[in-house]
mmCIF file of C-alpha atoms and ligand atoms in Angstrom:
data_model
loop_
_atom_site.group_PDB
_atom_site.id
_atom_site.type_symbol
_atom_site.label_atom_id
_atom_site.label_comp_id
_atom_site.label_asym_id
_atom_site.label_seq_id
_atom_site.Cartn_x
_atom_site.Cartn_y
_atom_site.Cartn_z
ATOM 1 C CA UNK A 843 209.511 -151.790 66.309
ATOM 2 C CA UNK A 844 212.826 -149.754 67.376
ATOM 3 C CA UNK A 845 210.782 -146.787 67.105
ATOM 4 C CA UNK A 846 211.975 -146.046 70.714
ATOM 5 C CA UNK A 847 215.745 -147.145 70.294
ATOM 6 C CA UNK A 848 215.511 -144.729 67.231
ATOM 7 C CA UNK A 849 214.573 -141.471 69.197
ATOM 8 C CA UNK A 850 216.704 -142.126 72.244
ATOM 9 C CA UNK A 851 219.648 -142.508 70.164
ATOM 10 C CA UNK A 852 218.781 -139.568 67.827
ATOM 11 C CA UNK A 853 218.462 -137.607 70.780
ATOM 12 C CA UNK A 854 222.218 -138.926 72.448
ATOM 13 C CA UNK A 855 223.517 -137.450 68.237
ATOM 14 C CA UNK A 856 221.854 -134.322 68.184
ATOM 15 C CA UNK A 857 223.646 -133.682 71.193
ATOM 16 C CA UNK A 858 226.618 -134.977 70.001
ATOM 17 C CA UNK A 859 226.961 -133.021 67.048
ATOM 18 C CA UNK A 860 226.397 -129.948 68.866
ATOM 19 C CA UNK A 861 229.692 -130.106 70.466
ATOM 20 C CA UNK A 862 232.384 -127.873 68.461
ATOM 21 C CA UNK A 863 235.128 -130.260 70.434
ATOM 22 C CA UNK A 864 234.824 -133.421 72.003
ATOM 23 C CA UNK A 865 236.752 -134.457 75.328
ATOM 24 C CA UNK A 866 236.663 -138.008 76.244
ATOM 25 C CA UNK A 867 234.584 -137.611 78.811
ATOM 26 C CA UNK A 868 232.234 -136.107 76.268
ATOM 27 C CA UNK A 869 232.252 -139.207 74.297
ATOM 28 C CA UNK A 870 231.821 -141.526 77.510
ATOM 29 C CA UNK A 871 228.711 -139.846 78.518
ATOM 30 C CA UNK A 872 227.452 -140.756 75.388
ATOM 31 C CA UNK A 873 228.314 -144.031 75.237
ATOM 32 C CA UNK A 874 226.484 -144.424 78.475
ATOM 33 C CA UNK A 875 223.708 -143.163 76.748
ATOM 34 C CA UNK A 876 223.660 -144.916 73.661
ATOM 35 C CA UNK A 877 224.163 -148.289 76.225
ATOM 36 C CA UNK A 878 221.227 -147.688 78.184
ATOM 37 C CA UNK A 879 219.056 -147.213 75.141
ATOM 38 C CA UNK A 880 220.286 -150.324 73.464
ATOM 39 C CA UNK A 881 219.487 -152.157 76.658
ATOM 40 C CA UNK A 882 215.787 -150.739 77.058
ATOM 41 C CA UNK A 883 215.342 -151.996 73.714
ATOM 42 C CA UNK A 884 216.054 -154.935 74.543
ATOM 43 C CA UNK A 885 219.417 -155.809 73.984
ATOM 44 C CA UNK A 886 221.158 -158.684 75.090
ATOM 45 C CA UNK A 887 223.434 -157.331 77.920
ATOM 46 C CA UNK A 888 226.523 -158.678 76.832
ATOM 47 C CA UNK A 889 226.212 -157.693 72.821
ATOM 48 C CA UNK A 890 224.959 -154.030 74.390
ATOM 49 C CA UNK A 891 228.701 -153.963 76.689
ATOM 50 C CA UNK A 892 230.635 -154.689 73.730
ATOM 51 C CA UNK A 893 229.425 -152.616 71.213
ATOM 52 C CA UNK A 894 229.891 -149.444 73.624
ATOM 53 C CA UNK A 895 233.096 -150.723 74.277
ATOM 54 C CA UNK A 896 234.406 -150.992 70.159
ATOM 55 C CA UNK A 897 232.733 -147.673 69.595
ATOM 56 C CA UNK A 898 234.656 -146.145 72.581
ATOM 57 C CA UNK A 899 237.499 -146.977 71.895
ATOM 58 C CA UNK A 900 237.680 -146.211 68.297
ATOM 59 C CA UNK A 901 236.655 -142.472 69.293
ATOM 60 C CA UNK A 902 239.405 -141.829 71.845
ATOM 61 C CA UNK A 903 242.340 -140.909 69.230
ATOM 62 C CA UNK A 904 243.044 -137.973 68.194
ATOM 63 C CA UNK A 905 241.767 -138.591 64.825
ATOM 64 C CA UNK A 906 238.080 -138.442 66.065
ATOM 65 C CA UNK A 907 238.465 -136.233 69.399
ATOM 66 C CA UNK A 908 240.700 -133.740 67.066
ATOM 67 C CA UNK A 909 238.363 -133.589 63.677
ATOM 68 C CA UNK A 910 236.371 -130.325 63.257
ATOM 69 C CA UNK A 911 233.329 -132.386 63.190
ATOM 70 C CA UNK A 912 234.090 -135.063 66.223
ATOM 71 C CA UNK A 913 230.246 -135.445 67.303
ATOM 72 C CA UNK A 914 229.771 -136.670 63.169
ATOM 73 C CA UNK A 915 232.163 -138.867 63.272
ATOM 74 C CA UNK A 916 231.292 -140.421 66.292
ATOM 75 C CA UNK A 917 227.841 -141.240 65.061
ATOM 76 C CA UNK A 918 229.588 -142.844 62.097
ATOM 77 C CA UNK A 919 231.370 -145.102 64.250
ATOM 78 C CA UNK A 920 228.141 -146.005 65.887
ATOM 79 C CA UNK A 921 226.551 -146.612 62.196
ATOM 80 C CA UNK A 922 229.462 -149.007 61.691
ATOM 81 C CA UNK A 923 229.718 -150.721 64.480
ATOM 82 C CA UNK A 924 225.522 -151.282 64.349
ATOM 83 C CA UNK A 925 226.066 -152.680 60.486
ATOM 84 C CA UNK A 926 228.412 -154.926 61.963
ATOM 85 C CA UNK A 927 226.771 -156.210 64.917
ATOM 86 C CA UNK A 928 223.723 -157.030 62.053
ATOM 87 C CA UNK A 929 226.490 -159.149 60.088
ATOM 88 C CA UNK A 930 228.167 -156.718 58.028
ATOM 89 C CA UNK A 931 227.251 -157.968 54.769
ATOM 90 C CA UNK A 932 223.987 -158.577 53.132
ATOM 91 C CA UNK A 933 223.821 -162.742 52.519
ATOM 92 C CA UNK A 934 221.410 -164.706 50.488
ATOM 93 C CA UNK A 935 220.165 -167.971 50.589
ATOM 94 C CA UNK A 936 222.386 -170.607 48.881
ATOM 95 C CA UNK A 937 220.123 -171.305 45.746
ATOM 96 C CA UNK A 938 222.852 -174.050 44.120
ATOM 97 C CA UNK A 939 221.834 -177.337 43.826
ATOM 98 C CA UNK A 940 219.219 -179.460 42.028
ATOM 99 C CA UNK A 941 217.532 -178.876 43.578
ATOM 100 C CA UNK A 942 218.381 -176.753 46.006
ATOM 101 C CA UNK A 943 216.757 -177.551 49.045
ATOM 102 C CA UNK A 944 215.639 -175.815 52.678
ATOM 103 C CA UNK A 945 215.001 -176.703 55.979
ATOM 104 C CA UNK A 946 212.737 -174.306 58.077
ATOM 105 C CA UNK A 947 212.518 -174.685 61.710
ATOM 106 C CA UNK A 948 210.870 -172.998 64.241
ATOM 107 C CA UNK A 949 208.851 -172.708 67.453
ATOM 108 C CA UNK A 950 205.186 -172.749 67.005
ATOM 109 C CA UNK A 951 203.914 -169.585 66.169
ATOM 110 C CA UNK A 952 206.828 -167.741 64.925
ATOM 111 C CA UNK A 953 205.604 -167.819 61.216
ATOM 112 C CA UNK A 954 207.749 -170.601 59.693
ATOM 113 C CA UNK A 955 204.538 -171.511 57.975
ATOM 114 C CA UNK A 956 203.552 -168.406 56.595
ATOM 115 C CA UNK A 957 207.594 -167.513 55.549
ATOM 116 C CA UNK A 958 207.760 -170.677 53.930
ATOM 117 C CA UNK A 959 204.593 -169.657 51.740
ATOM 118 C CA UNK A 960 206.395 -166.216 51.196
ATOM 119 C CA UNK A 961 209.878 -167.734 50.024
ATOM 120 C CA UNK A 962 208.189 -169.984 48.082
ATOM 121 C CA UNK A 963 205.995 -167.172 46.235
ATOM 122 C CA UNK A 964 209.019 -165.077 45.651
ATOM 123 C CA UNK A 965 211.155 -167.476 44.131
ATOM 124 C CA UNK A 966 208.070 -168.463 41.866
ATOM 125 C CA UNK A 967 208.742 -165.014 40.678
ATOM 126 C CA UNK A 968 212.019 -165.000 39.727
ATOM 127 C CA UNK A 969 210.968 -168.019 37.465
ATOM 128 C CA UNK A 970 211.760 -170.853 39.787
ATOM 129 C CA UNK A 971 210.137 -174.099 39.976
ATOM 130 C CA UNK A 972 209.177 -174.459 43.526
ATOM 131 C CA UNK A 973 207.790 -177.598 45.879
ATOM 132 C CA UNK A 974 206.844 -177.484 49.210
ATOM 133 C CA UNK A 975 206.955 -180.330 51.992
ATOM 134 C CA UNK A 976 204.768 -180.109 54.933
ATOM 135 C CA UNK A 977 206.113 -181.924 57.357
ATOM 136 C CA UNK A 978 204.291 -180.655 60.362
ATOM 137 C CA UNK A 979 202.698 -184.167 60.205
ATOM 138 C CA UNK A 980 201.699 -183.876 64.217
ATOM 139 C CA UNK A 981 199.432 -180.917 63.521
ATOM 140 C CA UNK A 982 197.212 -181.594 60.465
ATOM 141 C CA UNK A 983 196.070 -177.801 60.859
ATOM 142 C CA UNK A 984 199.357 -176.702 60.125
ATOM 143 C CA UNK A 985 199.557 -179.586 56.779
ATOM 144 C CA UNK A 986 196.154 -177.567 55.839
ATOM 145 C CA UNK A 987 197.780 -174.401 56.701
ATOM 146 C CA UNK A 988 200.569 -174.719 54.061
ATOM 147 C CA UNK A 989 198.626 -176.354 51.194
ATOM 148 C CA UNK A 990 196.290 -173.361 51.629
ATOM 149 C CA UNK A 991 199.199 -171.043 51.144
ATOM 150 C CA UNK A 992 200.599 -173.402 48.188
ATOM 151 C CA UNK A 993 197.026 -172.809 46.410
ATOM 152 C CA UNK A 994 197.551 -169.181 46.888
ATOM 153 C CA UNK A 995 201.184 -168.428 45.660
ATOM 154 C CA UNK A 996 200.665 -171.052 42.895
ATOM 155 C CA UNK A 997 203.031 -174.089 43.436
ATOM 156 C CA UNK A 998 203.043 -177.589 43.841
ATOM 157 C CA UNK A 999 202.483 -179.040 47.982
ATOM 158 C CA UNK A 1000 203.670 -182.538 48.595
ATOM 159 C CA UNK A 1001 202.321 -183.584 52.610
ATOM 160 C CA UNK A 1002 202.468 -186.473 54.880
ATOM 161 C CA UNK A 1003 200.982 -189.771 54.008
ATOM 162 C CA UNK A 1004 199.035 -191.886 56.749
ATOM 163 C CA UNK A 1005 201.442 -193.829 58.970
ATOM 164 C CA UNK A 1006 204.744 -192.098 57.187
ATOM 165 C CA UNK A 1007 207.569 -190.543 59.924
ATOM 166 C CA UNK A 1008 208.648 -187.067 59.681
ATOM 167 C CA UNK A 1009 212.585 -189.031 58.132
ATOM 168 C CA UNK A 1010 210.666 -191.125 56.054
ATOM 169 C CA UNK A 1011 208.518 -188.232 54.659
ATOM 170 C CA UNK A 1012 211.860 -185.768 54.336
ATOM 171 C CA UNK A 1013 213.422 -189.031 51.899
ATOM 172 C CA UNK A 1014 210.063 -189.322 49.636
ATOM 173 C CA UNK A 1015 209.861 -185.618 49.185
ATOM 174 C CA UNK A 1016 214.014 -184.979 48.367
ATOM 175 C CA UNK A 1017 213.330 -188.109 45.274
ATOM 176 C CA UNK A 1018 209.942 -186.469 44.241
ATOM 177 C CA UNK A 1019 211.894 -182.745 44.407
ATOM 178 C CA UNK A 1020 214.705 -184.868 42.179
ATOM 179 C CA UNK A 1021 212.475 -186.597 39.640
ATOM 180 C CA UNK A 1022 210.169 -183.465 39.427
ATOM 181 C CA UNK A 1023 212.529 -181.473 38.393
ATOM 182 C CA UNK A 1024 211.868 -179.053 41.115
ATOM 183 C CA UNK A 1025 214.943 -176.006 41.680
ATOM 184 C CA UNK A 1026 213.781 -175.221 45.143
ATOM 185 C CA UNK A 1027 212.248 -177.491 47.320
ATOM 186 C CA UNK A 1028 211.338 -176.046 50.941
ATOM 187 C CA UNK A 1029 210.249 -178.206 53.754
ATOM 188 C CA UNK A 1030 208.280 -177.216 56.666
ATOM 189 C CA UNK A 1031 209.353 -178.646 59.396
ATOM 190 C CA UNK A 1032 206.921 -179.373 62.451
ATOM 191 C CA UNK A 1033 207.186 -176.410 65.745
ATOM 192 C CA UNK A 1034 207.023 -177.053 69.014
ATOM 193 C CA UNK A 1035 206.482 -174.736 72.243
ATOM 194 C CA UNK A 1036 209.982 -175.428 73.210
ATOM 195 C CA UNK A 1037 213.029 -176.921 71.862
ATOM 196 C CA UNK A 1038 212.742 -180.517 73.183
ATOM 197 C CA UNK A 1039 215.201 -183.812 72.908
ATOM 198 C CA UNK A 1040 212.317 -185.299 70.660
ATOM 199 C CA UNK A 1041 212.547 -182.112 68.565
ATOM 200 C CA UNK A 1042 216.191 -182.386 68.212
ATOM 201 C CA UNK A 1043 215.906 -185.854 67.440
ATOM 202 C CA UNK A 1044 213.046 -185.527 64.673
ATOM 203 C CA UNK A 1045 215.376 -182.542 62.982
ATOM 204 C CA UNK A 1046 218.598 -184.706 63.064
ATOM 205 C CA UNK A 1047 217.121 -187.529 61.495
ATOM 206 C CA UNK A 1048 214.957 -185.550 58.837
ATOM 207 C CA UNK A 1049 218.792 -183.459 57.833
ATOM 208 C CA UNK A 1050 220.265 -186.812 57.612
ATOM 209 C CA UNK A 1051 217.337 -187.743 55.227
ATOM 210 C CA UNK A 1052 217.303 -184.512 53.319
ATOM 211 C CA UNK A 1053 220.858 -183.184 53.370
ATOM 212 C CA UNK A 1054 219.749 -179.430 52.704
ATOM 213 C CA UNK A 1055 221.623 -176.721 51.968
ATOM 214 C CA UNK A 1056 220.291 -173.896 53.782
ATOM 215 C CA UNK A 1057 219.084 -175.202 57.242
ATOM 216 C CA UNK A 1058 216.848 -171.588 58.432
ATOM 217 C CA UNK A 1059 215.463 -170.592 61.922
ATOM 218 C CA UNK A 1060 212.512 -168.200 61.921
ATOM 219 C CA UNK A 1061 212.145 -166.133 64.945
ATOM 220 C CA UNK A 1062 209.320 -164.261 66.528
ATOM 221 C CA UNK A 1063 211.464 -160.938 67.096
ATOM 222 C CA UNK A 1064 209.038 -160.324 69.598
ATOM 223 C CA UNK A 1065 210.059 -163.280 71.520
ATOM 224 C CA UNK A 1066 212.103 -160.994 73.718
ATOM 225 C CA UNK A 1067 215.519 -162.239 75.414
ATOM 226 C CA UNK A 1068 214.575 -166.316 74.802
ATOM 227 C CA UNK A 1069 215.011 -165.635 70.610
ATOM 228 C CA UNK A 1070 218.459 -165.728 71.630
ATOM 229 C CA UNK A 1071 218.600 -169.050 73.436
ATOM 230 C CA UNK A 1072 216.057 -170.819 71.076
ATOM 231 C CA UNK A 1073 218.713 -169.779 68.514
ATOM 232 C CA UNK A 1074 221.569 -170.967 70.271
ATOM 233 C CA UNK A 1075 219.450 -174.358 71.050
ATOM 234 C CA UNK A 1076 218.557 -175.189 66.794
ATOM 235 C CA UNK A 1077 222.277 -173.833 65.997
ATOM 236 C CA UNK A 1078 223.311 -175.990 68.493
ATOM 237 C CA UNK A 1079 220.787 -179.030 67.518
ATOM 238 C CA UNK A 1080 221.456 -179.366 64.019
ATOM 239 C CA UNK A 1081 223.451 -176.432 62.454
ATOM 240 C CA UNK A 1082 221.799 -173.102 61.050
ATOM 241 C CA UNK A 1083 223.003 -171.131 57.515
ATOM 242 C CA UNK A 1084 220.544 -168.421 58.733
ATOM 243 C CA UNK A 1085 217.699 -166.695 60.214
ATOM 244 C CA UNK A 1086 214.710 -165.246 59.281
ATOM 245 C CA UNK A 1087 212.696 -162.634 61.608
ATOM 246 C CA UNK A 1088 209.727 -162.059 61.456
ATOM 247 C CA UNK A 1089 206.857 -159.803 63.112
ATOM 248 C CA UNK A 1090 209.007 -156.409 62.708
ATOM 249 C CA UNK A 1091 205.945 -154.731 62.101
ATOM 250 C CA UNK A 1092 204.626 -155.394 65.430
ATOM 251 C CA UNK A 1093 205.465 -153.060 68.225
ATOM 252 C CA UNK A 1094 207.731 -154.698 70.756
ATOM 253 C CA UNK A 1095 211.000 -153.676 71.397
ATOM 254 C CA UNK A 1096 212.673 -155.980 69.081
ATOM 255 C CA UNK A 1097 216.514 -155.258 70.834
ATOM 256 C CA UNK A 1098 216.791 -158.823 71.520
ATOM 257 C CA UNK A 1099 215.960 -160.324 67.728
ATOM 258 C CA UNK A 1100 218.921 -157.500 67.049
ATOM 259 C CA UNK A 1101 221.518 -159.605 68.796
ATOM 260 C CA UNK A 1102 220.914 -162.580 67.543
ATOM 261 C CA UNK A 1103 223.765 -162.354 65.056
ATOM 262 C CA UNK A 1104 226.052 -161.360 67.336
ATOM 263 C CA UNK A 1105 225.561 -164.244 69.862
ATOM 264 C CA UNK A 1106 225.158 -166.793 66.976
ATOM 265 C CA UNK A 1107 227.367 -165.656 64.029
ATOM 266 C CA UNK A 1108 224.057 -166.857 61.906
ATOM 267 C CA UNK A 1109 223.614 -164.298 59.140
ATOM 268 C CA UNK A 1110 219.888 -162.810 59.163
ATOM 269 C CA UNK A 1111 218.533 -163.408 55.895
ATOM 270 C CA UNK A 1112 215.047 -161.760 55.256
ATOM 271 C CA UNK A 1113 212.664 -160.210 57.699
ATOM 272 C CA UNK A 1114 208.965 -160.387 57.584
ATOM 273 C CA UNK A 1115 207.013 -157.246 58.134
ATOM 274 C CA UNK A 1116 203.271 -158.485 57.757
ATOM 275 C CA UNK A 1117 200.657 -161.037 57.547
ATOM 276 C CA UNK A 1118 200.850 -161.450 53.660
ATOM 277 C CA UNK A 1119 202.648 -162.980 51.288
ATOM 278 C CA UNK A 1120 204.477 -159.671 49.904
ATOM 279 C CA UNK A 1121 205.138 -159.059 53.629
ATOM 280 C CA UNK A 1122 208.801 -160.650 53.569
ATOM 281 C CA UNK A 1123 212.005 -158.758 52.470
ATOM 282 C CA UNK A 1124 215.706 -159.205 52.329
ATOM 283 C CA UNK A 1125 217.700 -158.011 54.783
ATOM 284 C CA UNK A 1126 220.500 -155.599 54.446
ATOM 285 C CA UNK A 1127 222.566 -154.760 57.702
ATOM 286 C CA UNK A 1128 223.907 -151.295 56.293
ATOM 287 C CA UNK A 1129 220.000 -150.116 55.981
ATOM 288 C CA UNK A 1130 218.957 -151.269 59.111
ATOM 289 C CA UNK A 1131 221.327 -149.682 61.377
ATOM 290 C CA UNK A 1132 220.625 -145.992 58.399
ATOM 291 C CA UNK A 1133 216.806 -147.153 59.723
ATOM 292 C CA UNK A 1134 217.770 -147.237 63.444
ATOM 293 C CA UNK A 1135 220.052 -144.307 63.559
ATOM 294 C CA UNK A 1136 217.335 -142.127 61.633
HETATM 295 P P1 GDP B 1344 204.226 -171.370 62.652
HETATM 296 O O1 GDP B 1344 203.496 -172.058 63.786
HETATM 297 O O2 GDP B 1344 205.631 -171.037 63.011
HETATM 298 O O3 GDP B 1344 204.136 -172.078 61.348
HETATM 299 O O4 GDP B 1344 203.540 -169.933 62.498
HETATM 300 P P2 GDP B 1344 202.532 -169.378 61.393
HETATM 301 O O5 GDP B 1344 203.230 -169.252 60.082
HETATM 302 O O6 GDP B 1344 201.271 -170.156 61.436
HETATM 303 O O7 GDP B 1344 202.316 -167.896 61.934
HETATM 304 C C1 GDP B 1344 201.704 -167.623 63.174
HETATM 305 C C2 GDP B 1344 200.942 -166.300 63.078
HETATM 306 O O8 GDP B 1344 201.854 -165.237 62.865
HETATM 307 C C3 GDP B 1344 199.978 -166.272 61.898
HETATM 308 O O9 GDP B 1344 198.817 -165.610 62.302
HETATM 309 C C4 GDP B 1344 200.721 -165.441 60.837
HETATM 310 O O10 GDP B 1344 199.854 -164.775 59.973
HETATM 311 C C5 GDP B 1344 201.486 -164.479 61.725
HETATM 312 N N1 GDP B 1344 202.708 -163.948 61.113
HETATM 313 C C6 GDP B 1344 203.711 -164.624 60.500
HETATM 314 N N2 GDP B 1344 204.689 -163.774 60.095
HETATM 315 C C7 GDP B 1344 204.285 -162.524 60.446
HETATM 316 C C8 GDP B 1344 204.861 -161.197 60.315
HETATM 317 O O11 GDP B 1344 205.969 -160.982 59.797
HETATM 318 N N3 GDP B 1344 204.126 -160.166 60.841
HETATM 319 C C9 GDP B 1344 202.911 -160.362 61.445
HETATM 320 N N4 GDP B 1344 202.279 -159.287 61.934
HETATM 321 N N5 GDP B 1344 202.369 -161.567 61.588
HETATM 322 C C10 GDP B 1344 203.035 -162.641 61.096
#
């Protein structure tokens, strides 16, 4: 993934740098550039516009245009304003509480499942206690799914008993997390093909039940232009406190999981890279746009 935004833009630098003075019109050619390979990768059309549009302008002074290296700085600029658009700052999951508790959500198939496993497995090495809920109570596959993944990474699985709602469920498993002494408790919360009003409905009632502090959406970044709008449905539905995308390793374009932040203001969290357990990382704005930029 990106392995196409990567050249196109290291191409638009080389040249860059190889100016020994920049005019502006130097610097909008550029931009045009840099614009058209955001948007073949895939980037929203809007977050592609305004990030030409920050850089631009904060190249057309004197300080930049009149610098013996111009073409350097400019690409700094770009480096920036990339960090930015990814959030800035690295953030981390809100890990307060007893115990402290999270909500994934997702559409079928992006790998809430198997990122649920990997959380849980990585906070079971840093020495916390950790439960998980399967609450996918529609799809007994995906029940099996997770206490398959529970056996594997070594914690305890609480799932659905016969007749029990998804709410109902969500309230047994917060008092066994409680009376367990559990730190972490993560619940997987059922998919769907498409965010629905009976989705929305089963998700309010289960956060009302649950009250948990990080409320996650995990995203096929392969998904294309619709991650964007399925994020702006959940965020809309019942709140997010981040995102988690997965399937970087795979080789679509990926521009569109890349504007997420910017059209939601949700921080991205972790990204998953793989099919196992180890496959899941934090994320960290600053080296994804040094990863980008090349
Ligand atoms: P869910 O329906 O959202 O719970 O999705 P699953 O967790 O069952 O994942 C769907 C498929 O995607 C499974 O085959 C996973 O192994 C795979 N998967 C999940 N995350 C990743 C990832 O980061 N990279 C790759 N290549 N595959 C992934």
């Amino acid at each position: 993934m990106f392995e196409n935004l990567s050249s196109s833009l290291q191409k638009t630098f080389k040249n860059l740098r190889g100016y020994g003075k920049l005019t502006e019109k130097n610097v909008k050619d550029s931009m045009r550039e840099v614009r058209l390979a955001l948007l073949e990768a895939d980037v929203n059309f809007k977050v592609a516009r305004d990030f030409v549009k920050k850089v631009q302008e904060t190249c057309m002074g004197e300080e930049v245009l009149g610098s013996i290296t111009p073409g350097q700085l400019v690409v700094k600029r770009v480096q920036d304003e990339l960090e930015a658009l990814f959030g800035g700052a690295h953030e981390e999951f809100d890990l307060t509480g007893s115990p402290a508790a999270v909500m994934m959500m997702g559409l079928h198939g992006s790998g809430k499942t198997t990122s649920s496993g990997k959380l849980a497995m990585r906070w079971k090495k840093h020495g916390r206690r950790v439960l998980l809920v399967a609450c996918d109570i529609r799809r007994p596959a995906a029940v099996e799914q997770l206490m398959i993944l529970a056996g594997q990474v070594g914690c305890d699985v609480l799932g659905p008993e016969p007749g029990e709602t998804v709410p109902q469920l969500g309230k047994r498993a917060a008092l066994a997390a409680k009376e367990g002494k559990y730190e972490v408790v993560i619940y997987d919360t059922g998919g769907r093909f498409q965010v629905d009003e009976e989705l929305v409905q089963e998700l309010k009632e289960f956060e009302a039940e649950t009250r948990p502090n990080n409320k996650v959406l995990v995203l096929d970044a392969a998904i294309g232009q619709e991650s964007v709008n399925v994020a702006e449905a959940f965020r809309d539905a019942v709140g997010l406190t981040g995102l988690i995308l997965t399937k970087l390793d795979g080789d679509a374009r990926g521009g569109a999981a890349l504007s997420v932040h910017a059209v939601t203001g949700c921080p991205i969290l972790m990204t998953g890279s793989g099919e196992k357990m180890e496959d899941l990382e934090p994320f960290y704005p600053d080296r994804m746009a040094s990863r980008i930029l090349g």
